[in-house]
Tab-separated table of C-alpha atoms and ligand atoms in Angstrom:
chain	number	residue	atom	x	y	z
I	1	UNK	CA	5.827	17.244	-6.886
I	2	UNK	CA	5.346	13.862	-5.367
I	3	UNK	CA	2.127	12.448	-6.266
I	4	UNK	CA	-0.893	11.625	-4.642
I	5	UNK	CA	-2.761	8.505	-4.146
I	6	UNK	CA	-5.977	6.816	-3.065
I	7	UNK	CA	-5.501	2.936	-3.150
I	8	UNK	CA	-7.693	-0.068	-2.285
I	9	UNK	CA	-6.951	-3.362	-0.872
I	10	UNK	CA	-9.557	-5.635	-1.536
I	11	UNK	CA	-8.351	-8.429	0.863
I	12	UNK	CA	-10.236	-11.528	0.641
I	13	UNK	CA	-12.887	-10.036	-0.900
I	14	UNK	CA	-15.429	-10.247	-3.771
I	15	UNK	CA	-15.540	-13.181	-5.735
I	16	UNK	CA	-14.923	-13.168	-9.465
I	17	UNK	CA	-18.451	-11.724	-10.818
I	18	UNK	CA	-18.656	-9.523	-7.463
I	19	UNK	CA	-15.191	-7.615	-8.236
I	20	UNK	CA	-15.884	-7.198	-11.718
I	21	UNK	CA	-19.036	-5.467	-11.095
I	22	UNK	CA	-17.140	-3.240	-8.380
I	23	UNK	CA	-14.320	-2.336	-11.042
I	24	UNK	CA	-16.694	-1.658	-13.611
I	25	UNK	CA	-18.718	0.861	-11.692
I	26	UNK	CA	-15.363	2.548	-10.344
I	27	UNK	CA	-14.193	2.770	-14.298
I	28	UNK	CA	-17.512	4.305	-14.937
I	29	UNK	CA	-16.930	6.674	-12.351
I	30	UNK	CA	-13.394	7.620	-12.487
I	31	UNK	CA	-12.299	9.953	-14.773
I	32	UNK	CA	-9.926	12.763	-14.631
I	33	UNK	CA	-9.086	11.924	-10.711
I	34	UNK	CA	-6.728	14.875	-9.364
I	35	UNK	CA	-4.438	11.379	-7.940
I	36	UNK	CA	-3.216	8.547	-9.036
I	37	UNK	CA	-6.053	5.710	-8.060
I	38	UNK	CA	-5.099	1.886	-7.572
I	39	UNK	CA	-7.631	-1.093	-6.587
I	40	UNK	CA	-5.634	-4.091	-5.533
I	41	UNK	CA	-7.414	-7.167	-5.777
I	42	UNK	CA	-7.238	-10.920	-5.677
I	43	UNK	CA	-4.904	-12.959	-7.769
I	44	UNK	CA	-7.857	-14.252	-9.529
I	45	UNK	CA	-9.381	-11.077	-10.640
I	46	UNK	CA	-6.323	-9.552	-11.790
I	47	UNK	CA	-6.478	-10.601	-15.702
I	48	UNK	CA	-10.332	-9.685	-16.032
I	49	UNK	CA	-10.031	-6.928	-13.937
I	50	UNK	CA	-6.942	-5.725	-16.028
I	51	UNK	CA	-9.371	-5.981	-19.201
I	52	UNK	CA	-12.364	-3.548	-17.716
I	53	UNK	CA	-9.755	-1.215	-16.713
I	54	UNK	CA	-8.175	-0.843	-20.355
I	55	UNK	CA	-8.369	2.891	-21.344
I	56	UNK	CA	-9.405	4.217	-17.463
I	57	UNK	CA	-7.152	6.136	-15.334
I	58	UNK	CA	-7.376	3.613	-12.754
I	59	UNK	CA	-4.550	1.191	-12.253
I	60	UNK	CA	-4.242	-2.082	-10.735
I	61	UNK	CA	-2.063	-3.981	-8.411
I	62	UNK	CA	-1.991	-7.435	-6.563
I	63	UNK	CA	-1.900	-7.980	-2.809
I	64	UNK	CA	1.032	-10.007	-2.788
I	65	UNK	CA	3.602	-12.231	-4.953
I	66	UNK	CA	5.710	-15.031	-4.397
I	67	UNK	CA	8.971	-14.555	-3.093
I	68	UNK	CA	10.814	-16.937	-5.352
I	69	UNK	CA	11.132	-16.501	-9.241
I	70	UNK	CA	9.280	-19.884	-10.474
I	71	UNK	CA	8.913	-23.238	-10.022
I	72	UNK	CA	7.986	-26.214	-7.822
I	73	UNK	CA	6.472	-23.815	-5.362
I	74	UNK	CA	2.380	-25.031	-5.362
I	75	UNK	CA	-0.031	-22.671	-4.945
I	76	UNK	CA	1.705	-19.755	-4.884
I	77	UNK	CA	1.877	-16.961	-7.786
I	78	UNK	CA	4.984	-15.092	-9.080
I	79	UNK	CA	5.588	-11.356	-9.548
I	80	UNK	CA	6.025	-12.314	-13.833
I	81	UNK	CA	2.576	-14.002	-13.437
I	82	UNK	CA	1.183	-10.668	-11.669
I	83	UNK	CA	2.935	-8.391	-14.338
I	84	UNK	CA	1.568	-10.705	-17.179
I	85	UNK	CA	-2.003	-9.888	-16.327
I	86	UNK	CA	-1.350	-5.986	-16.668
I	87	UNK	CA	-0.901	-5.266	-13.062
I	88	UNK	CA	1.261	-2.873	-12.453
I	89	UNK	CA	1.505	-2.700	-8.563
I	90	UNK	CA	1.784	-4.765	-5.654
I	91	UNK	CA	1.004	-4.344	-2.411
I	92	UNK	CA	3.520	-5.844	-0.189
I	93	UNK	CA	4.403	-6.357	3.675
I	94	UNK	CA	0.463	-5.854	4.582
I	95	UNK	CA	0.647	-6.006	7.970
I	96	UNK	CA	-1.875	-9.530	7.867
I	97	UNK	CA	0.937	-10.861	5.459
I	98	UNK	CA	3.377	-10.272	8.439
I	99	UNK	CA	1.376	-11.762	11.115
I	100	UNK	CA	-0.741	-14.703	9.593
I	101	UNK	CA	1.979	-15.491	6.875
I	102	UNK	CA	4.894	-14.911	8.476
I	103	UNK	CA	6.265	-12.680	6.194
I	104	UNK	CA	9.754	-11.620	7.754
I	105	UNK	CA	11.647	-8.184	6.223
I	106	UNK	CA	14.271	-10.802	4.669
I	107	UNK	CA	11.688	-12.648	2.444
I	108	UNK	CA	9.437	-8.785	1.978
I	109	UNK	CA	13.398	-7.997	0.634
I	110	UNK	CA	12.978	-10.885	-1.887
I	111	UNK	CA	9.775	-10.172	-3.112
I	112	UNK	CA	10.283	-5.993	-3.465
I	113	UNK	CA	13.228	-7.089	-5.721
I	114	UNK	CA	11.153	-9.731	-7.348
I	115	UNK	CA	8.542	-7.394	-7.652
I	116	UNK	CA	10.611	-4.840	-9.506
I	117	UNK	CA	12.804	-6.952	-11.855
I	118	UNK	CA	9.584	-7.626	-13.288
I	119	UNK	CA	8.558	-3.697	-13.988
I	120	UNK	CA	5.664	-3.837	-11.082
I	121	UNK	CA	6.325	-0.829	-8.440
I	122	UNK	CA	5.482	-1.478	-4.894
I	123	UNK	CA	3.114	-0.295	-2.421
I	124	UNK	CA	4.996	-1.078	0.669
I	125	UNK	CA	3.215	-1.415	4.154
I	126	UNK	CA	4.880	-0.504	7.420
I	127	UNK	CA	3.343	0.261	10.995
I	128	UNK	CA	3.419	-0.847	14.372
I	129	UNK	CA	0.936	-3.110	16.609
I	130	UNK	CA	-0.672	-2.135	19.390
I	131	UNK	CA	1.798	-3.078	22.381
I	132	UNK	CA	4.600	-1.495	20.212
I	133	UNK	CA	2.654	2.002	19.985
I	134	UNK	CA	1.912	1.420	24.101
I	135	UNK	CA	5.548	0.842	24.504
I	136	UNK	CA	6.087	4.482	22.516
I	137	UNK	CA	8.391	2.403	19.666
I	138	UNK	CA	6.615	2.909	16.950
I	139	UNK	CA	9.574	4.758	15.225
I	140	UNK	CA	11.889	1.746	15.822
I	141	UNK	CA	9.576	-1.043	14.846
I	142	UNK	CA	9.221	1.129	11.414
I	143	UNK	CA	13.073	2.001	11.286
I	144	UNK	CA	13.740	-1.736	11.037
I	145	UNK	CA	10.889	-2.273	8.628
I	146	UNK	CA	12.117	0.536	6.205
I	147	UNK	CA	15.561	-0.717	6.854
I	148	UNK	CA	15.532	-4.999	6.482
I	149	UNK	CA	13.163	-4.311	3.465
I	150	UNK	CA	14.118	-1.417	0.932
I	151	UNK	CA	16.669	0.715	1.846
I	152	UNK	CA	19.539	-2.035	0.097
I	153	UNK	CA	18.048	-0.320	-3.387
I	154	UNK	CA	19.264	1.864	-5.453
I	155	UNK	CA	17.576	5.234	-5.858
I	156	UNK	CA	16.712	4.378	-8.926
I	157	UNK	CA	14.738	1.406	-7.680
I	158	UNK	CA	14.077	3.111	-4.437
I	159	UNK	CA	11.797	5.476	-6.156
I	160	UNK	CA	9.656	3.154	-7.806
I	161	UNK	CA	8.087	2.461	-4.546
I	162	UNK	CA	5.269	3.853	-2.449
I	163	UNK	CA	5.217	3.563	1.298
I	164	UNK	CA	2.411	3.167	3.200
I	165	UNK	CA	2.233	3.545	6.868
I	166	UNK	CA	-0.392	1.768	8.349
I	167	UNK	CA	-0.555	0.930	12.435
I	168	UNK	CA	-1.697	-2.584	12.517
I	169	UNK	CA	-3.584	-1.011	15.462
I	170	UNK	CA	-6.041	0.866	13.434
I	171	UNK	CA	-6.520	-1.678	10.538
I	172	UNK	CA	-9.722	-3.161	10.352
I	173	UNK	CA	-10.829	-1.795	13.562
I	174	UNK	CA	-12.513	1.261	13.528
I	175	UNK	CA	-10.079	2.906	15.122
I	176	UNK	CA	-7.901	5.467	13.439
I	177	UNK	CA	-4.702	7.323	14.080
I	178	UNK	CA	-5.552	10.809	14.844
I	179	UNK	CA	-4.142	13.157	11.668
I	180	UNK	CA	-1.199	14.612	13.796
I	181	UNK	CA	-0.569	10.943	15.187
I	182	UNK	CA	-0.199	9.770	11.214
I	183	UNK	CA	1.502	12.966	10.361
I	184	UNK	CA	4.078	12.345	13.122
I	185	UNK	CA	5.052	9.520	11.438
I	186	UNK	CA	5.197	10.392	7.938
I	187	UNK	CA	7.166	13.270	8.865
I	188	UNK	CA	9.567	10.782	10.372
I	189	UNK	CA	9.242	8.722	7.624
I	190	UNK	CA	10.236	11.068	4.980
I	191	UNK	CA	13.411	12.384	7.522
I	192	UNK	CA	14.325	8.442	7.624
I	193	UNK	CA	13.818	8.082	3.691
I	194	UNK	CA	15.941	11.510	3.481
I	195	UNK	CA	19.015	10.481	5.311
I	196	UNK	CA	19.362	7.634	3.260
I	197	UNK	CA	18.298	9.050	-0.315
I	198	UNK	CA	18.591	12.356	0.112
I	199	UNK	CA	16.267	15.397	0.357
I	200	UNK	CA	15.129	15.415	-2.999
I	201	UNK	CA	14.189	11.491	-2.741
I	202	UNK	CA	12.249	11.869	0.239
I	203	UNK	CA	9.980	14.772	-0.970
I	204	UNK	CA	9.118	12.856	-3.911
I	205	UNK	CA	8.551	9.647	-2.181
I	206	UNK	CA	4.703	9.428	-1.907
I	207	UNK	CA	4.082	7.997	1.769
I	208	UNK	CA	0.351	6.769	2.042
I	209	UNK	CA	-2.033	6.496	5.892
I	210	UNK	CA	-4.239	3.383	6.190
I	211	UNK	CA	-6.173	2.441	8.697
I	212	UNK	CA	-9.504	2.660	9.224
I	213	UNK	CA	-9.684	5.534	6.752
I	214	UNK	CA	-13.093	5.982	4.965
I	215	UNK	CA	-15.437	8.766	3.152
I	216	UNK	CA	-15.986	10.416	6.662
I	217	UNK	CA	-12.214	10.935	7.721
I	218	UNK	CA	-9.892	10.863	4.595
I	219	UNK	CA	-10.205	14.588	3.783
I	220	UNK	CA	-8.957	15.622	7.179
I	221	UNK	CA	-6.004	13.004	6.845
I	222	UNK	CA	-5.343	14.044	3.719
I	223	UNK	CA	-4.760	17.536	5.036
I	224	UNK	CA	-1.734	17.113	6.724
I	225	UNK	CA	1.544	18.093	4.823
I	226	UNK	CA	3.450	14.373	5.010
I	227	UNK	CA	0.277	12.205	4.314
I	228	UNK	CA	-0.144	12.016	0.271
I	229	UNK	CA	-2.795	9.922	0.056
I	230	UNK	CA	-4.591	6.582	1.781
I	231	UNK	CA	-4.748	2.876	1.468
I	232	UNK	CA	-8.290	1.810	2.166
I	233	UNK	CA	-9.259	-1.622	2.712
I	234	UNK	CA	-12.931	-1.666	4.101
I	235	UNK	CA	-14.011	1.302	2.071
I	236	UNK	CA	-12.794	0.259	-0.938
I	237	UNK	CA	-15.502	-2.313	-1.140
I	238	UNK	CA	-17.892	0.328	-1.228
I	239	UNK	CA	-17.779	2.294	-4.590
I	240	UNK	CA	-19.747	5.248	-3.111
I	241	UNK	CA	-17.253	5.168	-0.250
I	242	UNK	CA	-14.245	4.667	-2.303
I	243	UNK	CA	-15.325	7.100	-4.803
I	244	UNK	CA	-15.544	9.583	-2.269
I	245	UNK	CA	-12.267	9.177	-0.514
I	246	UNK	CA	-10.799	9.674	-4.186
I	247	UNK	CA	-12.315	12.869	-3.989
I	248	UNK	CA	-11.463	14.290	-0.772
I	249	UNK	CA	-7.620	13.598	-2.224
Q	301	PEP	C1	-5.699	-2.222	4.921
Q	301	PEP	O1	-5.962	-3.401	5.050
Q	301	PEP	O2	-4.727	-1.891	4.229
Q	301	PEP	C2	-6.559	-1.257	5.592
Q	301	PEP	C3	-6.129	-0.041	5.727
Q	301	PEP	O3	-7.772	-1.721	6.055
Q	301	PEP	P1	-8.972	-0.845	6.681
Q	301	PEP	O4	-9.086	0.396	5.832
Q	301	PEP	O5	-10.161	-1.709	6.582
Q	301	PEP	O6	-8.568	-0.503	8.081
């Protein structure tokens, strides 16, 4: 049975005091959670955050890592820094990564392997914009993303990742797929993941829906047969929200 997720992306959120009072209250309220729960936050938080989390059920990633192992690169953080704070995920390929960033699938490549040689297991965003989803090519534009990005790994490495399908459409805008439009694409996700890894790789493969999801919607996303959990940026600032999006999984 694959398993099932609720994970936050904190963005540019919360500064240092601010996200360790959020993680605290989540620890205090997390428990025996029927899914696996993330938070991803800032670099900065990571090591303090790491600390409140010690003996919870709640794990933590980063938003992002560098794309080259170390070195003369200012300013930017490695995936053995992340891993040496007790992360143990990273989000990768957000879809504001990809447009304000630049991030193309040849350096998202780099930094899923980077990210993995150093024992972290990505959450890895795909999705279309809006024109693309006009222009009915949504599969396509998350073909080539699956494709350029991930499917060079091994099977072994393959399954250390979680996808998340996210339409860049929907993100941050109120505006969320419907449940059969997500389920669609999960479904076509998991046939994509399946001719490349194999039946048994795809139904284990844990394919997340973000966008816009919150307290009020989750439970009917979470529903539908392909969609095994949600990444949540806006209501994962909330720990009422969040809280309650973990239990409609
Ligand atoms: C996200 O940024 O991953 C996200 C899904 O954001 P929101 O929930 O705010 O749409």
């Amino acid at each position: 049975m694959r398993t099932k997720m609720v994970a936050g992306n904190w963005k540019m959120n919360k500064n240092l005091q601010e996200g360790v009072a959020l993680a605290t209250e989540l620890k205090n309220n997390v428990h025996n959670p029927s899914c696996a729960v993330v938070i991803g936050t800032p670099f900065i938080h990571l090591a303090s955050v790491a600390e409140i989390l010690k003996g919870s059920p709640i794990a933590l990633a980063a938003e992002n890592c560098a794309d080259k192992a170390s070195g003369a690169f200012t300013g930017e953080v490695s995936a053995e820094m992340v891993a040496s704070t007790g992360a143990t995920y990273c989000i990768l390929g957000h879809s504001e990564r990809r447009q304000y960033y630049h991030e193309t699938t040849e350096i998202l490549k780099e930094k899923v392997e980077l990210a993995l040689a150093n024992g972290l297991k990505p959450i890895f965003c795909v999705g279309e914009i809006k024109d693309e989803r006009e222009a009915n090519c949504q599969n396509e534009v998350v073909k080539s993303q699956l494709e350029g990005s991930l499917f060079h790994l091994s099977e072994d490495d393959f399954r250390k990742i979680t996808l998340a399908y996210e339409p860049v459409w929907a993100i941050g805008t109120g505006l969320t797929a419907t449940p059969d439009q997500a389920e669609q694409m999960h479904a076509y996700i998991r046939s994509l993941v399946a001719e490349r890894y194999g039946k048994a790789v795809a139904e284990d493969t844990t394919i997340l829906y973000g966008g816009s999801c919150n307290d009020k919607n989750a439970a009917e996303l979470f529903a539908k047969p392909d969609v095994d959990g949600g990444l949540i940026g806006g209501a994962a600032l909330v720990a009422e929200k969040f809280l309650a999006i973990i239990a409609a999984r």
